[in-house]
XYZ file of C-alpha atoms in Angstrom:
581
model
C 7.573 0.466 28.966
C 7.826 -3.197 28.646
C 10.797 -5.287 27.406
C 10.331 -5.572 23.459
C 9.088 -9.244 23.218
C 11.780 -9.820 20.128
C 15.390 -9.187 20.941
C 16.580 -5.445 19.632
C 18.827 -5.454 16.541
C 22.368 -6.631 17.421
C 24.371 -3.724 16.720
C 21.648 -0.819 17.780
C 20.538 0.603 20.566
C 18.357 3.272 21.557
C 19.505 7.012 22.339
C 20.236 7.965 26.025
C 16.679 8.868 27.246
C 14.711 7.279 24.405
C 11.809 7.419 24.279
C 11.275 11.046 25.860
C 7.303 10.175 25.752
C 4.937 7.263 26.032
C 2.222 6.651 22.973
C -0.579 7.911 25.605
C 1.183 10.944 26.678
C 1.604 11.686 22.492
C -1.869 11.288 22.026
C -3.396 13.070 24.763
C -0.810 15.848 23.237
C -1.742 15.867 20.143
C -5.330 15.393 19.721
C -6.289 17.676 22.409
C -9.305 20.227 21.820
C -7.505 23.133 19.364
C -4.344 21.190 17.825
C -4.405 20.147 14.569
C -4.997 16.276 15.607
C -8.094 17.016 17.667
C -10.790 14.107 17.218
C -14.678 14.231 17.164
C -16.571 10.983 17.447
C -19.408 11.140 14.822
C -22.324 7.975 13.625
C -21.219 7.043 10.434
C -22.798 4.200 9.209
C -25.096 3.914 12.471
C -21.808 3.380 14.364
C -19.966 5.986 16.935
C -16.617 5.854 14.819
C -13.372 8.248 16.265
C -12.444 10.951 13.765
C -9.981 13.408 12.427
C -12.195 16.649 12.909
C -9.886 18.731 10.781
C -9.588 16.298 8.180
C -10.901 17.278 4.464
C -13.746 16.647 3.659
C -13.898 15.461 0.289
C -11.356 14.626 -2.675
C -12.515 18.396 -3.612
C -10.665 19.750 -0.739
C -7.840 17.914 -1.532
C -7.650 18.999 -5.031
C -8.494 22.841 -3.590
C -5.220 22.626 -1.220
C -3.068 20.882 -4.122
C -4.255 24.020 -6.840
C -2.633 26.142 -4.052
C 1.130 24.354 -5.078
C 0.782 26.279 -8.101
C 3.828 26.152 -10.745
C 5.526 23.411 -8.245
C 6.154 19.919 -10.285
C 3.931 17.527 -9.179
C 4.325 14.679 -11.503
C 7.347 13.271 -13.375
C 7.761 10.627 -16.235
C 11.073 11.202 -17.654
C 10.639 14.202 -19.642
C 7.278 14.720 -18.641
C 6.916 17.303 -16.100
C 3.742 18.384 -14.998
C 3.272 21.307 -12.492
C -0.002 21.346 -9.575
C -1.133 24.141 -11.409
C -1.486 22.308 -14.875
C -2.733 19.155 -13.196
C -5.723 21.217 -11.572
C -6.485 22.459 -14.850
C -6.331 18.890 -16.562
C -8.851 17.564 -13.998
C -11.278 20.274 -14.052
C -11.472 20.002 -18.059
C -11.817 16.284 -18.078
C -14.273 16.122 -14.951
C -16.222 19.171 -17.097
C -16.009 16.513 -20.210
C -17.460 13.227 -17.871
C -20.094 15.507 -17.162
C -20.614 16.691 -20.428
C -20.815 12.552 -21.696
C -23.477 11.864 -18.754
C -21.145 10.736 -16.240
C -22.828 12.041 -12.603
C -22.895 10.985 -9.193
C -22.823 7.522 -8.163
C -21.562 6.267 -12.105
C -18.717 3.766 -11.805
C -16.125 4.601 -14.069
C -13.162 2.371 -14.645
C -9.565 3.137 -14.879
C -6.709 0.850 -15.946
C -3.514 1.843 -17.239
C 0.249 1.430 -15.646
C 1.513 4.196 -13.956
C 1.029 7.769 -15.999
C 0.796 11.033 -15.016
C -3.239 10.737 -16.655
C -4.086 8.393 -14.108
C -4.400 10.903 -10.918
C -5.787 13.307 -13.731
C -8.303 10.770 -14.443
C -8.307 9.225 -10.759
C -9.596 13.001 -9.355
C -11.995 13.806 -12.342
C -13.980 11.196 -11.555
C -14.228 11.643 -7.926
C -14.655 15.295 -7.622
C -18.175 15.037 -9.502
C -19.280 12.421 -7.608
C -18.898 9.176 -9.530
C -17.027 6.022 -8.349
C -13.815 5.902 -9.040
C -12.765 2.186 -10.336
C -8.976 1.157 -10.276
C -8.430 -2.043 -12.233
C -5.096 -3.797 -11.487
C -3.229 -3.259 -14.949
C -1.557 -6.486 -14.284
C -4.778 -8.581 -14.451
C -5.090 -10.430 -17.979
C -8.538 -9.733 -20.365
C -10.627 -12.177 -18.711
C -10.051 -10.307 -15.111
C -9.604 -6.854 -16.447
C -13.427 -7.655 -18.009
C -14.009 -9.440 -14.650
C -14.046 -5.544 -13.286
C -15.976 -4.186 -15.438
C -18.904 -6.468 -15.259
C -18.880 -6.528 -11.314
C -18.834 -3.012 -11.275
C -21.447 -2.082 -13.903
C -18.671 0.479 -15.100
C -20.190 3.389 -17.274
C -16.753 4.777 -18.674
C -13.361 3.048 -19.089
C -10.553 5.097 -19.359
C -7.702 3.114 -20.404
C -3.833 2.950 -21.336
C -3.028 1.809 -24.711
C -1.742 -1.527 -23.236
C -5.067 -2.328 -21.316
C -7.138 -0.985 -23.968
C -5.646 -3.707 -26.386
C -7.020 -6.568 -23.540
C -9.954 -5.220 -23.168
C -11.071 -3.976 -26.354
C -11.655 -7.395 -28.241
C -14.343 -8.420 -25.428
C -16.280 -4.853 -25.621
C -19.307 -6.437 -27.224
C -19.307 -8.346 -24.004
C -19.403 -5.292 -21.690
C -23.048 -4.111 -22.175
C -22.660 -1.819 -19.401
C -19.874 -0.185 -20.336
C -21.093 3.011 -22.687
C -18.175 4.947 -22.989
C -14.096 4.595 -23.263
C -11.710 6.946 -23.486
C -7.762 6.006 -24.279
C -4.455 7.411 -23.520
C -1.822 6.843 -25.829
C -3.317 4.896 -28.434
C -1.925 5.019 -31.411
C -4.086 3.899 -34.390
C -7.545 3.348 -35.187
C -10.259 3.515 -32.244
C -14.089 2.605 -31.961
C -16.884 4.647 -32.501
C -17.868 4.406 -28.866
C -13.665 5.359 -27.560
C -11.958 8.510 -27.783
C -8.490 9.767 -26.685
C -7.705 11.050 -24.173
C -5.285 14.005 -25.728
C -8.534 15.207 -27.982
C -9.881 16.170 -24.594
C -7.172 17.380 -22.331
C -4.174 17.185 -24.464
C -0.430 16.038 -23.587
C 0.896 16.412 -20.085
C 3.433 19.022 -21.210
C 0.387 20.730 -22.662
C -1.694 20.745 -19.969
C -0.400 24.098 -18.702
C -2.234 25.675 -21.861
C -5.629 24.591 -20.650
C -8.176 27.218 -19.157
C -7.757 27.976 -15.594
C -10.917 26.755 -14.272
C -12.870 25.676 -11.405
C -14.542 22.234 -10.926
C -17.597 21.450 -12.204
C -19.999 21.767 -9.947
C -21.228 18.905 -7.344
C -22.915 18.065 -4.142
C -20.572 15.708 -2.807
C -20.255 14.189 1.453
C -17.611 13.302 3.520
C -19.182 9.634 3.269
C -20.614 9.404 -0.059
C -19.065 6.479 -2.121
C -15.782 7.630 -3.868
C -13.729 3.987 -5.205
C -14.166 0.655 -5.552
C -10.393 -0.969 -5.156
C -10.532 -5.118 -5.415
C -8.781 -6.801 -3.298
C -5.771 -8.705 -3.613
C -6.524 -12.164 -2.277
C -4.059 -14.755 -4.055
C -6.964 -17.006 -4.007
C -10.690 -16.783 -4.875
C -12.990 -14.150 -7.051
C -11.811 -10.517 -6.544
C -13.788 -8.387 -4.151
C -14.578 -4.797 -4.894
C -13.809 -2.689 -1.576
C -16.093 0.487 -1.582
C -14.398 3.288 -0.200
C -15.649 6.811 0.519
C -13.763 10.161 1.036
C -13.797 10.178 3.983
C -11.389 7.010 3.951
C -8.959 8.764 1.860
C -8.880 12.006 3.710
C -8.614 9.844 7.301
C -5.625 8.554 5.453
C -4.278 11.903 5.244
C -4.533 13.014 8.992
C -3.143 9.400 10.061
C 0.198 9.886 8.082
C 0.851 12.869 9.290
C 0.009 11.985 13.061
C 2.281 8.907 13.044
C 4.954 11.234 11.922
C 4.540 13.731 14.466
C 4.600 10.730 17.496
C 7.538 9.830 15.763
C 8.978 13.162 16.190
C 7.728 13.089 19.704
C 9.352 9.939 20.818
C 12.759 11.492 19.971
C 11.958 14.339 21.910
C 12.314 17.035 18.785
C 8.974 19.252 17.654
C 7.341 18.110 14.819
C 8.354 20.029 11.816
C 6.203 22.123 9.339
C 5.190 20.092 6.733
C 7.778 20.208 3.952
C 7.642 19.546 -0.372
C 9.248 16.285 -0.942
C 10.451 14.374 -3.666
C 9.013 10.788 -3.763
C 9.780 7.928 -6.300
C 6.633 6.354 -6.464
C 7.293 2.236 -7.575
C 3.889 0.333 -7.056
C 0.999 0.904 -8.640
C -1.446 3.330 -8.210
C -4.209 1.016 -8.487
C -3.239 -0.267 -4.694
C -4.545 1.389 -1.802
C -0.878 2.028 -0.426
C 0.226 4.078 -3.500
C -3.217 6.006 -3.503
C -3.880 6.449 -0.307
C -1.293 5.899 1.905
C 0.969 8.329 -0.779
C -0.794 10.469 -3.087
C -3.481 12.223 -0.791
C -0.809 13.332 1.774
C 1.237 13.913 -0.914
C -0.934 16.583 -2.359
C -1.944 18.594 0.753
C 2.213 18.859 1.604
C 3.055 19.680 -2.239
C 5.059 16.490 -2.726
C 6.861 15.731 -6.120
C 6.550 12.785 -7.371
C 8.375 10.913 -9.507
C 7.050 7.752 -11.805
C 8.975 4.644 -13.563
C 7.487 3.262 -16.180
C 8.678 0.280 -14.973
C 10.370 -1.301 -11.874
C 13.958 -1.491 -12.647
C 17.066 -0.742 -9.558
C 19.302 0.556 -12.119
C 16.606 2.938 -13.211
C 15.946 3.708 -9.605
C 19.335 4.105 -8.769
C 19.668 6.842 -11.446
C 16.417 8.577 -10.816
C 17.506 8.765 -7.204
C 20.514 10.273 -7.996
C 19.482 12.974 -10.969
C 16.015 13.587 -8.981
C 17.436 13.461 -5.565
C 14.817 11.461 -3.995
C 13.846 12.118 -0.272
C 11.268 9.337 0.159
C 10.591 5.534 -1.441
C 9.170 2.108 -0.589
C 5.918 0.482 -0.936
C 6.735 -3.387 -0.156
C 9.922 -4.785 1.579
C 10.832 -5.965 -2.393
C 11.928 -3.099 -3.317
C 13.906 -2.064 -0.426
C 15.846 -5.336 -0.703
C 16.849 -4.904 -4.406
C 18.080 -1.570 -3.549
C 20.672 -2.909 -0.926
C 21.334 -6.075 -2.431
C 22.387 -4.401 -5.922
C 26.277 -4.770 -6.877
C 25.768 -1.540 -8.770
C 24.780 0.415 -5.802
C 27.742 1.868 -4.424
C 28.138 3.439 -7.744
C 25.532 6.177 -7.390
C 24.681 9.037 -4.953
C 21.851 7.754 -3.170
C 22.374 10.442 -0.044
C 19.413 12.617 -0.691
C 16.818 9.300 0.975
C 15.371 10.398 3.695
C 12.896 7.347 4.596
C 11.950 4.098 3.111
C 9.054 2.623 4.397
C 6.793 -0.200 3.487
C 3.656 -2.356 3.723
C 1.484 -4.838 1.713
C 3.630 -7.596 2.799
C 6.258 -8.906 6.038
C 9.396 -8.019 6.168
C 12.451 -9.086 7.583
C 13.762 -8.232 10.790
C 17.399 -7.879 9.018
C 16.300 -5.103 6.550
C 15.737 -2.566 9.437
C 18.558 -2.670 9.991
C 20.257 -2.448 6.468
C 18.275 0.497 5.360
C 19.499 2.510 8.616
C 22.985 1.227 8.456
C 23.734 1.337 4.394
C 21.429 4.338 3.512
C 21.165 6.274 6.781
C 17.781 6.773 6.356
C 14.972 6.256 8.807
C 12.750 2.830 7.777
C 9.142 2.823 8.278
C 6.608 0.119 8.584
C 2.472 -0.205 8.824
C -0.283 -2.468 8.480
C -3.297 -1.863 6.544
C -5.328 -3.670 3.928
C -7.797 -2.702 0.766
C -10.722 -2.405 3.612
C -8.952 -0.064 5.592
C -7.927 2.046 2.854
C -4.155 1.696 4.142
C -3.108 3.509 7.462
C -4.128 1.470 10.937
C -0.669 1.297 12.054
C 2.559 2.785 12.086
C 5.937 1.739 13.158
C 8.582 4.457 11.877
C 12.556 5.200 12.912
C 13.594 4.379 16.272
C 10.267 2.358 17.138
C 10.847 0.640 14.366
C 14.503 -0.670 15.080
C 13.567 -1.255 18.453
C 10.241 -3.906 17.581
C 11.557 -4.526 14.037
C 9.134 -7.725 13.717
C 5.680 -5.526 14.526
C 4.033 -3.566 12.286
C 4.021 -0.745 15.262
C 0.955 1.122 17.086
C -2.615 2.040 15.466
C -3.169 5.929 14.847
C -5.262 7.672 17.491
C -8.561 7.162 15.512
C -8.265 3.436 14.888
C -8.712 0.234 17.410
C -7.450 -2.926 17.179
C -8.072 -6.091 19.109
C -6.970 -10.041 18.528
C -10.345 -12.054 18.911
C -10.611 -15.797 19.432
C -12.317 -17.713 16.473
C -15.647 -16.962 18.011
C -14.736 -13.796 16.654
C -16.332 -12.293 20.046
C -13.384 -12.501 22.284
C -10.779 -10.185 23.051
C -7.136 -12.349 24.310
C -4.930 -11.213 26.312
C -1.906 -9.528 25.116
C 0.771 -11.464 23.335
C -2.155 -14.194 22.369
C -1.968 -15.027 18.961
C -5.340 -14.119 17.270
C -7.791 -12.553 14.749
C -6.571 -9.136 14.034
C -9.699 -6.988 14.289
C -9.872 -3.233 13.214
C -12.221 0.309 13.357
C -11.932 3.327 12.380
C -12.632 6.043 9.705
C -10.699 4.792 7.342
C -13.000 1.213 6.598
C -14.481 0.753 4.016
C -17.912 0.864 3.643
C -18.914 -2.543 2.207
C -17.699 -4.901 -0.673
C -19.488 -3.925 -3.941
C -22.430 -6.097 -4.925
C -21.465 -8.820 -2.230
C -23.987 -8.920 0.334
C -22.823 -11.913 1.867
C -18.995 -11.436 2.362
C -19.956 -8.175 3.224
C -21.553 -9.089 6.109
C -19.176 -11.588 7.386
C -16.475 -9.425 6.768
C -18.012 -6.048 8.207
C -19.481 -6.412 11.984
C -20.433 -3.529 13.925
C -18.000 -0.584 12.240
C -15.124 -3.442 12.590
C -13.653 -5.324 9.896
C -12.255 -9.021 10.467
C -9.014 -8.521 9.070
C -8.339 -12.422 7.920
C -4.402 -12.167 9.734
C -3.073 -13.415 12.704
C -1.866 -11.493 15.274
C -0.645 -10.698 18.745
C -1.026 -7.362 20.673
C 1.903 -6.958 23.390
C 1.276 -4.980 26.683
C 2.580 -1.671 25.064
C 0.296 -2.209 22.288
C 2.490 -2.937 19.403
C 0.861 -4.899 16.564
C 3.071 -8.033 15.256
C 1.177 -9.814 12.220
C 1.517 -13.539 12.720
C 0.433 -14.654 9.346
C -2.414 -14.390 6.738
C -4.804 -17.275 8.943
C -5.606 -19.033 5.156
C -2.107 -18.986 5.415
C -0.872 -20.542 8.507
C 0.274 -24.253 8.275
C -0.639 -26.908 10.065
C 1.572 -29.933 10.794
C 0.113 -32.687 12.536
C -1.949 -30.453 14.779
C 1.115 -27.805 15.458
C 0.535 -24.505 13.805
C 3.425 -22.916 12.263
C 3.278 -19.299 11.457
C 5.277 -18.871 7.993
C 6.215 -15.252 8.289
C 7.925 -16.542 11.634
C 10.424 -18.886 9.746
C 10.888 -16.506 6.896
C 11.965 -14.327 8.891
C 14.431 -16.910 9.603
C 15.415 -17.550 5.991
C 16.027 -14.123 5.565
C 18.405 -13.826 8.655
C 20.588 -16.390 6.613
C 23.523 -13.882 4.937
C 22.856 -15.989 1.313
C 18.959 -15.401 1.273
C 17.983 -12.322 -0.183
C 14.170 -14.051 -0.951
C 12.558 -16.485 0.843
C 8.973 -18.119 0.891
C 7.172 -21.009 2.917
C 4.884 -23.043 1.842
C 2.788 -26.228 3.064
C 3.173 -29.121 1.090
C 0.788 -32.206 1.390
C 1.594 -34.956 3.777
C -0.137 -38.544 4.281
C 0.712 -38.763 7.789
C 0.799 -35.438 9.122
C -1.568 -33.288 7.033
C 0.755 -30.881 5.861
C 4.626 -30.273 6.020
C 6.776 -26.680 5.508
C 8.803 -26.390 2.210
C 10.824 -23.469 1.482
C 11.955 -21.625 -1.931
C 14.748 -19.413 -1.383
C 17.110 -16.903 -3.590
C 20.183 -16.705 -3.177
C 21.883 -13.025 -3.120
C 24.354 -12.435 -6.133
C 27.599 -13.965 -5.718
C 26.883 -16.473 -2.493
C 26.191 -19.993 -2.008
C 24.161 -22.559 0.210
C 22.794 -26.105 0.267
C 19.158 -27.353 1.169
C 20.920 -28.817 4.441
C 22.474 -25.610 5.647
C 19.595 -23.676 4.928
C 17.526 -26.551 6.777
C 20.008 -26.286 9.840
C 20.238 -22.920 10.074
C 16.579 -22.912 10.688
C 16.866 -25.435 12.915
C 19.017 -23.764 15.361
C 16.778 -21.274 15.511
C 13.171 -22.768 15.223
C 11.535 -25.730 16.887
C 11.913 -29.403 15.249
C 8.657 -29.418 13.393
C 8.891 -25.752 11.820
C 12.122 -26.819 10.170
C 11.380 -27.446 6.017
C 11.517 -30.845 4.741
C 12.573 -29.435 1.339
C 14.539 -26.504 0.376
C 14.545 -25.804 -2.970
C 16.823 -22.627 -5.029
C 15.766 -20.217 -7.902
C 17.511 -17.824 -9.661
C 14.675 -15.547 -10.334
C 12.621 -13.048 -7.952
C 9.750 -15.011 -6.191
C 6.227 -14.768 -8.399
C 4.542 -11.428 -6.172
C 1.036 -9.784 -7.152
C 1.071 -5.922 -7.852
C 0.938 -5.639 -3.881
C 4.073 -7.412 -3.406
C 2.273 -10.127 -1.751
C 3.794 -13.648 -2.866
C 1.712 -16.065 -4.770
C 2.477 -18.927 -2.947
C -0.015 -21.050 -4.953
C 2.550 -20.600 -7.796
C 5.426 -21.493 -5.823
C 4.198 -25.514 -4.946
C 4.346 -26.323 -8.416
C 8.131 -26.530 -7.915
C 8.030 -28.680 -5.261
C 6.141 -31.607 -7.624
């Protein structure tokens, strides 16, 4: 093994022996012919593609292996409990219902709402008779949420009371849309809109339903399951079309980088074990989907919902709950530890927090193992690869706490030049490039991005990256947003990083501001943790101790509330130059 190219964590180092295997001896291990990891190359797409052979094969399967839970809770919503037993029979009455209305194989139907235990009951309906499943980000205002529908010719919307209200003035405008169905409403609804409860009932009802089977349907491993848009700060949403055999790749890909993880330490991989997760981004994101749910359902996971993101909340729900597993984006994690009000609760039942969607901090390794004791994780994915490529998880992880670890055994990476044709050498900062099972299949009803986008079974990932010789990934920076200052590229994550090293920064963003002379200069907003203090020019010297001349911000400026993110956690920095004017 090579020497980490970023310097380990100050106070932690590695266990005698560490690590008792190398990546290639793990996956020769593990994916040999007759273990549960074993691989089969197959042509999807036209394209010899790497894949899980023991991976389901639809979301069917996956619903099969969750009915087999039985009376264990499976979703939570303060005093909404619903077992995997009643949540198999809510899907198989509402996917018997879609049916019943016309929906069938290949129909886009729409879901928006925050959330709920009805969205996985409406989330698997849909996709275990065939039809597209449609996530709309419940964040997005009327014109966007309509946006949706139109690109996706959406059949059926099935809504939360909050979205409905949006959307429901514009309907007239929505000649595709034929059918809606609403959970929670309250009131009055359309001739064309029904609730949800006069099909399936309340979640604490649910139990009462008839035990049945799934409708019948002739679904494929790579038949077209979602359309999740993307979450580009910039620019006209683009639908990513997903199949099930994405989501099921997801599956096996978790589960493998746990089991190297296991490895590395030298211990045997456990059996897979029930645990409780507090679930605090949206399910309309891949990483909450994906990355959570599906795996979450074959191990007979619990988990546990917030109606809305809240530490105190979390902090208590932690505590009553007793919480093995939470994350999503680095946010989070930092208002956990940063919290006055921590200390005041039992928080010793976390077991892991890991993240994704967005860079994080070298420093918050480090915190979550020192003030939680549990084991951080880290990966890299995006909407087109459905989540999972990488993994960097426990002692990896505070050993390269700055890359966003090694790709599972199915997926490649490589960092292309801007021809987009060659491969650099290690520690070469590039394209990041990815394949695997788990890409998407195109963009909806975009021809042309799709093709830039999609070449060969590999998708051009947009970030830049460098590979080192042990094949750890480290994302650069998004390449739209990498700054350019008279002809020197500065990579932002790279001085954030920075900012958040600073013992007052708790949030920190860079952003390139307009210069006559030099094209663009750095600018920085940063908040300040509760109770501390710091001025532009110790902020701008503490960066410039550590960072070259020309990286260093010409303007710092302070705010006392959480940096503007999108549901993803990803910050809008577009928002963020307005304070600079």
């Amino acid at each position: 093994m090579t020497t980490p190219t970023t310097p380990l964590l100050d106070d932690w180092t590695p266990p005698e022996g560490w690590p008792k295997m190398d990546h290639a001896t793990i996956r020769a291990m593990l994916t040999a012919p007759g273990q549960p990891f074993e691989m089969e190359t197959l042509d999807i797409r036209g394209v010899p593609i790497r894949t899980w052979k023991n991976a389901p094969p639809t979301m069917r399967a996956i619903l099969a292996v969750g009915r087999t839970h039985g009376e264990r809770e499976f979703l939570v919503l303060n005093e909404e409990r619903v077992t995997y037993d009643a949540f198999h029979r809510a899907v198989a009455a509402l996917a018997a219902h879609l049916q019943s209305i016309g929906i069938a194989k290949g129909d886009r139907v729409a879901l928006a709402m925050r959330n709920l235990p009805e969205w996985p009951v409406a989330f698997y309906a849909i996709c275990v008779i065939g039809a597209i499943a449609v996530p709309l980000n419940a964040w997005w205002t009327a014109p966007e949420l309509c946006y949706g529908l139109k690109n996706s010719g959406s059949k059926l919307l099935i809504a939360g009371r909050e979205r409905w209200e949006r959307i429901g003035p514009h309907i007239a405008d929505l000649p595709d849309l034929k059918h809606v169905i609403v959970a929670r409403h309250k009131g009055e609804l359309p001739v064309e809109a029904q609730t949800m409860e006069s099909i399936i009932g309340t979640p604490n009802t649910w139990a009462n339903l008839p035990d049945a089977d799934l409708p019948p349907a002739d679904i494929h491993p790579d038949d077209e399951a979602t359309i999740f848009y993307t979450s580009g700060t910039t620019g006209e949403p683009k639908g990513a079309l997903g199949t099930h055999r994405n989501f099921a790749t997801n599956i096996m890909s978790s589960a493998y980088a746990a089991a190297r993880a296991c490895l590395r330490r030298g211990e045997t991989p456990p059996e897979s074990e029930p645990k409780k997760v507090l679930v605090v981004i949206p399910l309309f994101h891949v990483t909450a989907t994906s990355a959570m749910l599906m795996g979450g359902i074959i191990a007979g996971h619990t988990f546990v919902f917030m109606h809305k993101w809240d530490p105190i909340l979390a902090f208590e729900i932690i505590e009553k709950e007793q919480i093995h597993i939470t994350g999503g984006v680095p946010f989070v994690a930092w208002q956990l530890i940063e919290h006055p009000d921590r200390e005041k609760y039992d928080l010793s039942s976390l077991e892991n927090i890991s993240y994704g969607g967005a860079p994080s901090a070298p420093e918050l390794v480090k915190k979550i193992h020192a003030l939680f004791g549990a084991l951080p994780g880290n990966g890299w994915g995006m909407t087109e690869t459905t989540a999972t490529v990488t993994m960097n998880a426990a002692e990896d992880y505070l050993m390269r706490p700055t890359s966003c670890g090694v790709p599972v055994a199915t997926a490649d990476i490589e960092v292309r030049a801007e021809d987009g044709v060659t491969v650099l050498p290690a520690d070469t900062v590039g394209e990041l490039w990815s394949r695997g099972p788990m890409n998407v299949k195109a963009y909806w009803a975009k021809p042309d991005a799709t093709a830039e986008t999609f070449v060969e079974g590999w998708v051009r990932t947009g970030d830049l990256a460098k590979i080192d010789a042990d094949g750890y990934c480290y994302i650069v920076d998004r390449a739209k947003d990498m700054i350019i200052r008279g002809g020197e590229n500065i990579y932002c994550s790279e001085v954030e990083n920075v900012l958040y090293a600073h013992p007052a920064v708790t949030d920190a963003a860079l952003v390139g501001l307009p210069d006559t002379m030099l094209g663009e200069v750095p600018a920085a907003v940063v908040k300040l943790a509760p109770g501390m203090a710091a001025s532009e020019a110790e902020i701008q010297a503490w960066v410039r101790e550590r960072q070259a001349a020309f990286k260093v911000p010409v303007r710092v400026v302070f705010t006392d509330d959480a940096l503007p993110r999108n549901a993803n956690g990803k910050i809008l920095k577009g928002e963020l130059k307005g304070m600079f004017a």
